[in-house]
mmCIF file of C-alpha atoms in Angstrom:
data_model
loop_
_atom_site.group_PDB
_atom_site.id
_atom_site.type_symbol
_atom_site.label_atom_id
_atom_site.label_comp_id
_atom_site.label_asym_id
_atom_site.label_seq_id
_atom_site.Cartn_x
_atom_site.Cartn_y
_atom_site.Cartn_z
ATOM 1 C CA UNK A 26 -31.837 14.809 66.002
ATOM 2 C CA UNK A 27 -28.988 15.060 63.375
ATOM 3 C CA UNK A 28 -28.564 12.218 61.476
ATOM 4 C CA UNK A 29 -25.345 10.341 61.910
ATOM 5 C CA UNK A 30 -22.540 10.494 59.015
ATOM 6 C CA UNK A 31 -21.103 7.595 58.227
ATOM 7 C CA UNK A 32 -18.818 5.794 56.231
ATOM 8 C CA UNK A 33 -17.896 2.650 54.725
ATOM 9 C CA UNK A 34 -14.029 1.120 53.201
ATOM 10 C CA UNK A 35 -11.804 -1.440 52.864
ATOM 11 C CA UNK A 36 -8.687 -1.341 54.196
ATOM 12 C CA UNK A 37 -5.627 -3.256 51.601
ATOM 13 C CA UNK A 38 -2.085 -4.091 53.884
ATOM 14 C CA UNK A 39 1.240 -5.261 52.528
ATOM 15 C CA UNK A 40 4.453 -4.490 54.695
ATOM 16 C CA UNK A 41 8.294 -4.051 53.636
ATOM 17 C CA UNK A 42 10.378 -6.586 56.508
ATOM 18 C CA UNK A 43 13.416 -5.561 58.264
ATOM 19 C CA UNK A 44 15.440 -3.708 55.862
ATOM 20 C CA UNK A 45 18.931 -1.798 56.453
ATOM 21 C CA UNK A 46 19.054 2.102 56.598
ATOM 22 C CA UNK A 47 23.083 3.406 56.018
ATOM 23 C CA UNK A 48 23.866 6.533 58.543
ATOM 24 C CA UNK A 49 26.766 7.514 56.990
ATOM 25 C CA UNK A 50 28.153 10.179 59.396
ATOM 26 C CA UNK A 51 27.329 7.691 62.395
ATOM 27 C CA UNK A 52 29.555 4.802 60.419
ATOM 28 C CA UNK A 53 25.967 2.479 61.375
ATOM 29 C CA UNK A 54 23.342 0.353 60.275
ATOM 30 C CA UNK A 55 19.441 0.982 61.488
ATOM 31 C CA UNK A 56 17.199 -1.866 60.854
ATOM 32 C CA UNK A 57 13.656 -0.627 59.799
ATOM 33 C CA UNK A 58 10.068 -2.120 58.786
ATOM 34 C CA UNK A 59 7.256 -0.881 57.381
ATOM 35 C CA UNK A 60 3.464 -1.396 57.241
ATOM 36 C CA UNK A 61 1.575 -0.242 53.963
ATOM 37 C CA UNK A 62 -2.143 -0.078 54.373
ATOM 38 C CA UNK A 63 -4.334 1.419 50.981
ATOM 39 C CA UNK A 64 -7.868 2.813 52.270
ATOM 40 C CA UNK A 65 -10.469 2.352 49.664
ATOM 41 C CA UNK A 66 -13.546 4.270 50.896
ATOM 42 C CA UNK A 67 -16.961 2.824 49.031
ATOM 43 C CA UNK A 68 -17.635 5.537 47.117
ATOM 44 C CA UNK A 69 -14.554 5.289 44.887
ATOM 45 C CA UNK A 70 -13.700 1.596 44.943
ATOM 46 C CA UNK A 71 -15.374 1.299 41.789
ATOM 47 C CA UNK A 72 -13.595 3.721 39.718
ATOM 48 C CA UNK A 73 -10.189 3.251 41.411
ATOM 49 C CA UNK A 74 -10.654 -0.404 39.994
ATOM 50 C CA UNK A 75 -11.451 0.761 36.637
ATOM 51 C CA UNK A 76 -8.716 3.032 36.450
ATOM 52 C CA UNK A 77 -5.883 0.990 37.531
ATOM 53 C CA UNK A 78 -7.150 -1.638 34.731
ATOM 54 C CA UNK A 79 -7.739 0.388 32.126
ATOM 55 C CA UNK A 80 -3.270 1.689 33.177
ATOM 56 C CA UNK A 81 -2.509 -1.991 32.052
ATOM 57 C CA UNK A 82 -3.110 -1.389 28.346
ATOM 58 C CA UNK A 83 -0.324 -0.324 26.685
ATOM 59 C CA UNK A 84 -2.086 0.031 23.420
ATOM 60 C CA UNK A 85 -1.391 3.445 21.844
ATOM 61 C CA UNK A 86 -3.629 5.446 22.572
ATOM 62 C CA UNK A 87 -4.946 2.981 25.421
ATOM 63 C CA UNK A 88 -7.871 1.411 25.385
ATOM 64 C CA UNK A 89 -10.770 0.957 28.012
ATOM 65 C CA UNK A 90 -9.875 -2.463 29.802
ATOM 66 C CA UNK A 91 -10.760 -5.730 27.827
ATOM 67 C CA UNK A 92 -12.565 -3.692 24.869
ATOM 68 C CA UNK A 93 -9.568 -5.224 23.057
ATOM 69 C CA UNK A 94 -10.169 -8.455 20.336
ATOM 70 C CA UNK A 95 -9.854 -11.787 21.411
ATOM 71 C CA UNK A 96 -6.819 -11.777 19.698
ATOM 72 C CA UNK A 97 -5.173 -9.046 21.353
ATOM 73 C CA UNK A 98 -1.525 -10.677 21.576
ATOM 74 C CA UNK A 99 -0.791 -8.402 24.741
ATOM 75 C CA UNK A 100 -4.065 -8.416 27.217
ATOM 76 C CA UNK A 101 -2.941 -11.795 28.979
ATOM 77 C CA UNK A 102 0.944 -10.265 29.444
ATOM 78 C CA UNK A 103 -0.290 -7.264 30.730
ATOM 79 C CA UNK A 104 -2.839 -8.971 33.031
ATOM 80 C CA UNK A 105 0.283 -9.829 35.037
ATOM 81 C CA UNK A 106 0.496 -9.271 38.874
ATOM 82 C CA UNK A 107 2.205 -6.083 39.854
ATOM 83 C CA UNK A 108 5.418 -6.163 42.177
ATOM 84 C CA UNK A 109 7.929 -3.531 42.700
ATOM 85 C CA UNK A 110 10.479 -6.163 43.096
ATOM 86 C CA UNK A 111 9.337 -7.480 39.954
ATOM 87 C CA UNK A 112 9.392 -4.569 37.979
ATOM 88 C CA UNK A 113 12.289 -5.238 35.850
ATOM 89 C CA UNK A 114 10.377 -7.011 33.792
ATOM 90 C CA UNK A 115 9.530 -4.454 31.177
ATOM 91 C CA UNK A 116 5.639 -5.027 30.631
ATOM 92 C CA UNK A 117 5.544 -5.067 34.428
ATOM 93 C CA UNK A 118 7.525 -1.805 34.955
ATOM 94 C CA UNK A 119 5.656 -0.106 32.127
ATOM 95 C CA UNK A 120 2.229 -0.958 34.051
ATOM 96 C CA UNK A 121 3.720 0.161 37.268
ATOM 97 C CA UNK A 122 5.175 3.542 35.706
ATOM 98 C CA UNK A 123 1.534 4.035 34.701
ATOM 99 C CA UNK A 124 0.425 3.844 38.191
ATOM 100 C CA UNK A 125 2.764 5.640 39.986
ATOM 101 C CA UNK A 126 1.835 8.553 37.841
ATOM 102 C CA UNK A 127 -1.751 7.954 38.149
ATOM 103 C CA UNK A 128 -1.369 8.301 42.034
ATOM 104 C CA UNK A 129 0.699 11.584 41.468
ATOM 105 C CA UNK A 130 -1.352 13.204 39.630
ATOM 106 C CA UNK A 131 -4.535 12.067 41.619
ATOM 107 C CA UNK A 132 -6.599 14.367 43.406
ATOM 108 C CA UNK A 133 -9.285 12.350 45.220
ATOM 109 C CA UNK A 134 -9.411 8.247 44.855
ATOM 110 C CA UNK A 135 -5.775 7.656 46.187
ATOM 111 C CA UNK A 136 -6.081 7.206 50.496
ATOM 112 C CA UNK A 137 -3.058 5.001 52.223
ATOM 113 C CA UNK A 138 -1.088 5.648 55.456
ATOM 114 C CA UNK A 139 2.753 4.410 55.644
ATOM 115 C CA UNK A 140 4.176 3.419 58.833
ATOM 116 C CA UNK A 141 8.269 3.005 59.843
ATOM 117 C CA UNK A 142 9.650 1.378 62.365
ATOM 118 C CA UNK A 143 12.936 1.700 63.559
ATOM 119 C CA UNK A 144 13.731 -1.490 65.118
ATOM 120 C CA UNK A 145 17.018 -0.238 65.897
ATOM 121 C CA UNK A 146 15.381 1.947 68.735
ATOM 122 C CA UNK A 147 13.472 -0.758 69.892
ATOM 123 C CA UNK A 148 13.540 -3.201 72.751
ATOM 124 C CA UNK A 149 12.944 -6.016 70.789
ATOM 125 C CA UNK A 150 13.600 -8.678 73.617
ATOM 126 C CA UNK A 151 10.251 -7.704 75.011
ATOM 127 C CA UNK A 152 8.519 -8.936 71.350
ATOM 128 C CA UNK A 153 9.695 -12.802 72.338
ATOM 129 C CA UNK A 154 13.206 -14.343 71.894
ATOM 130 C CA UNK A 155 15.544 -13.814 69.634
ATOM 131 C CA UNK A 156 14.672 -17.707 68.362
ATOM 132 C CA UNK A 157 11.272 -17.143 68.396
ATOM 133 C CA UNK A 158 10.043 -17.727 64.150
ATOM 134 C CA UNK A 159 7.025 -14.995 64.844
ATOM 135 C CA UNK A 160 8.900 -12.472 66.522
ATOM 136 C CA UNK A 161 8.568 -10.140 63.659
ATOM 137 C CA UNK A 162 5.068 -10.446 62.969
ATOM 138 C CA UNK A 163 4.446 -9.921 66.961
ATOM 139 C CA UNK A 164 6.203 -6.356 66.485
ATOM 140 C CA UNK A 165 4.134 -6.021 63.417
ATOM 141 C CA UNK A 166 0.781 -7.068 65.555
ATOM 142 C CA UNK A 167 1.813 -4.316 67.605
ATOM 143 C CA UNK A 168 1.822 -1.421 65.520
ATOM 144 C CA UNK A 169 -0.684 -2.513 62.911
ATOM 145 C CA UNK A 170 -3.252 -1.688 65.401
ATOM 146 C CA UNK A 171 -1.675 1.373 66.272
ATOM 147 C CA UNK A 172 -1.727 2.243 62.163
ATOM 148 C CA UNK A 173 -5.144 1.300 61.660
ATOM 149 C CA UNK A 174 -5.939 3.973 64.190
ATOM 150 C CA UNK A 175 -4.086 6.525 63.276
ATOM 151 C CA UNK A 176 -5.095 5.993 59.311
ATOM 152 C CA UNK A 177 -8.862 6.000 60.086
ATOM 153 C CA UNK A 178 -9.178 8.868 62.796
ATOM 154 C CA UNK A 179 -6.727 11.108 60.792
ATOM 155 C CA UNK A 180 -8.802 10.742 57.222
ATOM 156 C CA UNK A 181 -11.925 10.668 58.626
ATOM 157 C CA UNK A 182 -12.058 12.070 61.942
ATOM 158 C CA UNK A 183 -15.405 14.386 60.960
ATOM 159 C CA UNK A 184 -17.518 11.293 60.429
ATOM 160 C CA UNK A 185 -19.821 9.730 63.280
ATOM 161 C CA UNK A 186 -18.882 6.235 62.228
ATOM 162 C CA UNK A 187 -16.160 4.455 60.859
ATOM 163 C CA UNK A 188 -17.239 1.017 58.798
ATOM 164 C CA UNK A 189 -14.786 -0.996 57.938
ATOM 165 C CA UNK A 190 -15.862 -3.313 55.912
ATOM 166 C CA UNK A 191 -12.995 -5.977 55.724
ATOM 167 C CA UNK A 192 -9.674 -6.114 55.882
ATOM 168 C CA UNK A 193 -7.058 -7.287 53.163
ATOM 169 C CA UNK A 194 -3.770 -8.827 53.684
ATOM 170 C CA UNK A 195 -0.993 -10.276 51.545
ATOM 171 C CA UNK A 196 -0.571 -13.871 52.172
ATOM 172 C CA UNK A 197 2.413 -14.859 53.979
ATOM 173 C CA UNK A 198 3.889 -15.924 57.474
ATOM 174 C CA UNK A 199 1.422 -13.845 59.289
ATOM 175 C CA UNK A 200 -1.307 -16.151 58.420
ATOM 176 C CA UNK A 201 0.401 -18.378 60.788
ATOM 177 C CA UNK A 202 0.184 -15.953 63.786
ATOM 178 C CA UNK A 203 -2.318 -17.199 66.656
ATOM 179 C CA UNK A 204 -3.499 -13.269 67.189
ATOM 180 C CA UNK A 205 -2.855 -11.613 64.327
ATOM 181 C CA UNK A 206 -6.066 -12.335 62.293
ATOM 182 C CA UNK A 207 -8.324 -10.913 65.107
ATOM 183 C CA UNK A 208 -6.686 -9.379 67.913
ATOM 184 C CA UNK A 209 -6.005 -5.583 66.223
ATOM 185 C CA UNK A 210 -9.747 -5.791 65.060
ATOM 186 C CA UNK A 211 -11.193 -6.777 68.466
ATOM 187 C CA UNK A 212 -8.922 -4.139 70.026
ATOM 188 C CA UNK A 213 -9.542 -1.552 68.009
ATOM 189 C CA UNK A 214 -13.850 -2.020 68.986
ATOM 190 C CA UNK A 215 -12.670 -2.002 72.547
ATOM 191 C CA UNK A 216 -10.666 1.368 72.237
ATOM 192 C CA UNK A 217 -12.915 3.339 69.843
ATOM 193 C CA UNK A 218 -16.532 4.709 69.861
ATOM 194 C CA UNK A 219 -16.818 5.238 66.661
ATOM 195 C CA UNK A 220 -14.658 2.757 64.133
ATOM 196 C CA UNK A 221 -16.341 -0.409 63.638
ATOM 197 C CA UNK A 222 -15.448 -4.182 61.525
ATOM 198 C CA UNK A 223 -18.277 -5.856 59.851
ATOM 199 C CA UNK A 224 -15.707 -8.681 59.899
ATOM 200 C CA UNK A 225 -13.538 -9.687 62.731
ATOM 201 C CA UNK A 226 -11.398 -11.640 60.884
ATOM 202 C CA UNK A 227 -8.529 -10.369 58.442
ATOM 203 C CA UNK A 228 -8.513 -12.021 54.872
ATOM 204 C CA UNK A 229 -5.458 -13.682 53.841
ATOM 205 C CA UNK A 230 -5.819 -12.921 49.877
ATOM 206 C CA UNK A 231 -3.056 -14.203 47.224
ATOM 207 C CA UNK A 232 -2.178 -10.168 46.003
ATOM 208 C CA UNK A 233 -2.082 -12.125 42.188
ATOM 209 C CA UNK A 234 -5.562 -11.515 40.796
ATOM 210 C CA UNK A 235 -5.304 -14.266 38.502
ATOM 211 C CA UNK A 236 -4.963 -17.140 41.079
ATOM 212 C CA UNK A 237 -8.050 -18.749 42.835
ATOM 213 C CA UNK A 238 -6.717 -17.554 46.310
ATOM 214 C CA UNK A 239 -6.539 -13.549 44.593
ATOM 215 C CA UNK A 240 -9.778 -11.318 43.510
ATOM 216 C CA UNK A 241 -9.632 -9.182 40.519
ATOM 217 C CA UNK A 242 -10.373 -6.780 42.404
ATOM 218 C CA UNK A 243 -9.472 -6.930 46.107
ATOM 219 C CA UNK A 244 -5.733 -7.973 44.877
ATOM 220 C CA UNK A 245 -5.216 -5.572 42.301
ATOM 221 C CA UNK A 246 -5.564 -2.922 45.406
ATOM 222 C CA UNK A 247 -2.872 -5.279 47.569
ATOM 223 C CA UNK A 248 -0.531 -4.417 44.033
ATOM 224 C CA UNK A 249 -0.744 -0.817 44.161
ATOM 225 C CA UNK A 250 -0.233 -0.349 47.958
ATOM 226 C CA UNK A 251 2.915 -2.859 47.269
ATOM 227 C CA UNK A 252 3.757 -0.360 44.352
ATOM 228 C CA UNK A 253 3.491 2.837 46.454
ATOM 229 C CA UNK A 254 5.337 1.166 49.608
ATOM 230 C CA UNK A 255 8.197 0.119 47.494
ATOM 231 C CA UNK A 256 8.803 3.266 46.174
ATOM 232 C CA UNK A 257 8.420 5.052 49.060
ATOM 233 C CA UNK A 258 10.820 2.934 51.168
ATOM 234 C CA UNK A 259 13.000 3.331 48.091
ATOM 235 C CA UNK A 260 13.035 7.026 48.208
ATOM 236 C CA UNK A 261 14.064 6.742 51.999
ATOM 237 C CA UNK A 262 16.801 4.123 51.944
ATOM 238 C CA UNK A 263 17.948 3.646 48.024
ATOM 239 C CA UNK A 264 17.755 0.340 48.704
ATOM 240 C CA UNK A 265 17.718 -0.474 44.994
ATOM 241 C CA UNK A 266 19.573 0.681 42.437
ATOM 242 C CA UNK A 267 18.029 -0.840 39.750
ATOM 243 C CA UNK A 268 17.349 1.276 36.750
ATOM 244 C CA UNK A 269 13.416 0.555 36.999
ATOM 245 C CA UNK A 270 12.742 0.707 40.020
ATOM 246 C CA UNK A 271 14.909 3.710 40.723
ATOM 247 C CA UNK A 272 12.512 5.443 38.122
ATOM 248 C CA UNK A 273 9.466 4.688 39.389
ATOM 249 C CA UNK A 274 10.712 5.802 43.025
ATOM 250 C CA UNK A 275 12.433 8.931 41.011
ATOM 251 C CA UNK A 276 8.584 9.977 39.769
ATOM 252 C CA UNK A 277 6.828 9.700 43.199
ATOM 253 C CA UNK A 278 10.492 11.519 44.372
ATOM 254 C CA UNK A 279 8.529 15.438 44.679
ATOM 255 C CA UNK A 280 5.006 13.888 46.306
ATOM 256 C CA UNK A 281 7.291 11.837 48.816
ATOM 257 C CA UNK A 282 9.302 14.663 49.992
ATOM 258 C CA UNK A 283 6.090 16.858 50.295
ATOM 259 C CA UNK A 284 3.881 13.964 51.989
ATOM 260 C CA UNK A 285 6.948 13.718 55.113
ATOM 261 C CA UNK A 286 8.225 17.556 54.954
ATOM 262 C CA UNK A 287 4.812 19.524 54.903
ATOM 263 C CA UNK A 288 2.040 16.969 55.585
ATOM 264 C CA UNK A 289 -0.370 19.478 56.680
ATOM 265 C CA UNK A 290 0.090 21.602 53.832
ATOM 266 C CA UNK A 291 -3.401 22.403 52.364
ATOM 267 C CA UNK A 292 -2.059 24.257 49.550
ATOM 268 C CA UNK A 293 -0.178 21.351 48.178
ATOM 269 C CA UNK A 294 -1.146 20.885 44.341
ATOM 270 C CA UNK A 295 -0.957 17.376 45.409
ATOM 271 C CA UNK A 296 -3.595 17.603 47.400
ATOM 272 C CA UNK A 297 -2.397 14.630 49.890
ATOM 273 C CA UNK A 298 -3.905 15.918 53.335
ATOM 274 C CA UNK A 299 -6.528 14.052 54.709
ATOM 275 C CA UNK A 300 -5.795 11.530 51.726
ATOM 276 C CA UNK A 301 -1.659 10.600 52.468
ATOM 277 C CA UNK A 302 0.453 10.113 55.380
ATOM 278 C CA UNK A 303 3.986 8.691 55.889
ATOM 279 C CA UNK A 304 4.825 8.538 59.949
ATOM 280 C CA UNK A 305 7.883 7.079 61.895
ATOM 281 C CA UNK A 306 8.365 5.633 64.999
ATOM 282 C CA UNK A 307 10.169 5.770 67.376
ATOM 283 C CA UNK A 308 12.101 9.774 67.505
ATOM 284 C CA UNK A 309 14.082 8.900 70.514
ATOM 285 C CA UNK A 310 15.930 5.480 71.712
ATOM 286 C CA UNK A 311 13.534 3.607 73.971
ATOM 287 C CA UNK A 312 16.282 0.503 74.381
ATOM 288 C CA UNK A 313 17.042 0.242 77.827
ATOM 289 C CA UNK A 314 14.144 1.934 79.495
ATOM 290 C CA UNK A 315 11.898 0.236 82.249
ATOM 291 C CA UNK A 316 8.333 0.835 80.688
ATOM 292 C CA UNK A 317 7.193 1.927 83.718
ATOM 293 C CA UNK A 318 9.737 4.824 84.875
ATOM 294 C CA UNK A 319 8.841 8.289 84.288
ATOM 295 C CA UNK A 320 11.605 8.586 81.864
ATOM 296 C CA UNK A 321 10.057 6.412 79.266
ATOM 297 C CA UNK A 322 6.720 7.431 79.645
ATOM 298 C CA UNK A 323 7.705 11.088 78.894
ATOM 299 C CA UNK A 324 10.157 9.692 75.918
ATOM 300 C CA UNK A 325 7.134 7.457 74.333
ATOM 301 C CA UNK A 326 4.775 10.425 74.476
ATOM 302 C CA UNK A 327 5.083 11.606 70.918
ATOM 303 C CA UNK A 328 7.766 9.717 69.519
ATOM 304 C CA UNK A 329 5.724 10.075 65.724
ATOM 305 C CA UNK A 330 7.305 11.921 63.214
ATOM 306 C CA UNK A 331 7.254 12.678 59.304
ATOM 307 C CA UNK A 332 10.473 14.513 58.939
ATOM 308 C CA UNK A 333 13.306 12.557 57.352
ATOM 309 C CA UNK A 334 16.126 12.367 54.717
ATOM 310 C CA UNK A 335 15.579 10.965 51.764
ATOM 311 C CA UNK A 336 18.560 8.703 50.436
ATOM 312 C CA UNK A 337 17.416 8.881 46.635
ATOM 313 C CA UNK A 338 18.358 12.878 47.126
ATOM 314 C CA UNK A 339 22.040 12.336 46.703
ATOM 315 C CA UNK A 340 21.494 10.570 43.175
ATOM 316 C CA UNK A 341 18.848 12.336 41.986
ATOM 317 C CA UNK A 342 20.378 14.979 39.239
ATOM 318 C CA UNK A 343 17.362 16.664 38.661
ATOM 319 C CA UNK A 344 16.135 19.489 41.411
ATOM 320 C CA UNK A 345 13.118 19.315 43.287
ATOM 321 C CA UNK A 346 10.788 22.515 42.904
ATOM 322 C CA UNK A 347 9.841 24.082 46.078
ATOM 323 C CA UNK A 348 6.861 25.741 45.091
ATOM 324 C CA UNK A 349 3.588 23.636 45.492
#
């Protein structure tokens, strides 16, 4: 009998809430949110860790992570968390530059699915009341199961089993949620024959890996995903026009476009497939719709897609190379 092939991650989550999209030629406003989720397979945790450490020093050349004196003026200011909102701070910017090169130019350690959500073609009375305070992270219960699945079975699908070892989130409001901590896990086990959670709870982790609620390494991980969602969503709605932040979006600018235009391109120098995936959902308006009728079954029935503008194009004023 063949023996089974298997492996074994961690799974990092951090999510972008409702933020406006401009359609300029419809004169409108689309509300969108986004789920973030890093995959850190075992096999490269380890390195990835080192790596993104080792980008904090600033030293030139750079030194290997804490090889510095005791006395190094700069280790305890560049042992800062890491927040693309945060980033015009110039220590914290330089760190983040560092990173959002590293994960262009990688070639193997880098895994993370992106998920949109265009509220705007949404029912959203059928997510609770208006009123209701966890409306939001019901929608987000919703399709972070749905991400999960489409992350793991799209990376990994020539592997027998699927561990997932635990699952990180950011600390916030969903903490508060009576079924988001379990419910996408114990779905998932229902659904699939071959994913499977060593822990059936998510972990709530403080994404600073300084604090006594963080992990130096666990959090670090919740940073980068909160790096590469920001500039993503960036890229897509120029939602920030701030000089740092606009560069750090401006550098992933070419693996972005590629990533949502061509994301089954083998040939990619960037070598993203099977690593990187951005997805949207909904395609179509499914407002209005009885769930049951024919019509919305046929309209829900592929309604993911990859292909869409990106804002930042209009103020970029360098050109993108089409040649991978």
């Amino acid at each position: 009998m063949q023996e089974q092939k298997s492996i074994t991650l961690n799974l990092y989550c951090d999510e972008v809430k409702e933020c406006s999209l401009k359609i300029a030629k419809l004169g409108i406003y689309e509300k969108w949110s986004y789920i973030g989720m890093l995959i850190v397979p075992e096999f490269v945790s380890n390195d990835l860790s080192e790596d993104l450490f080792n980008l904090r020093c600033l030293a030139d050349p750079p030194k290997v992570w804490g090889s510095c004196s005791n006395y190094c003026k700069y280790h305890e200011l560049n042992n800062s968390e890491i927040h693309y909102e945060e980033t015009s701070n110039t220590i914290k910017f330089k760190i983040a530059r560092n990173w959002v090169q590293y994960w262009v130019k990688d070639k193997e350690k880098i895994y993370f699915y992106i998920l949109g959500i265009n509220l705007s073609k949404l029912d959203l009375n059928k997510f609770g009341p208006k009123e209701q305070q966890d409306r939001h992270s019901t929608i987000y219960n919703r399709f972070f199961r749905t991400a999960i699945k489409k992350a793991l079975k799209r990376f990994f699908s020539e592997y027998d089993a699927i561990i997932v070892d635990n699952i990180y989130h950011d600390k916030g409001n969903l903490e508060d949620h009576k079924y988001f901590s379990w419910h996408s896990i114990y779905k998932i086990e229902s659904e699939e024959d071959k994913i499977y959670f060593n822990n059936p709870q998510i972990i709530f982790l403080d994404s600073d890996h300084r604090s006594e609620k963080g992990d130096p390494v666990h959090s670090q991980f919740i940073q980068l995903i909160d790096i590469i969602l920001g500039c993503v969503v960036n890229c897509l709605h120029y939602n920030s026009t701030n000089k740092n932040k606009y560069e750090l979006a401006s550098i992933a600018y070419e693996i972005v476009h590629r990533i949502i235009q061509r994301p089954n391109n083998k040939n990619s120098r960037y070598n993203y497939v099977k690593r990187q995936a951005i997805e949207f959902f909904p395609k179509e308006d499914l407002r209005g719709l009885d769930e049951n009728s024919l019509e919305y079954k046929l309209k829900k029935f592929n309604q993911f897609y990859t292909n869409r503008k990106l804002l930042i194009e209009e103020h970029r004023t360098g050109q993108i190379s089409f040649f991978d």
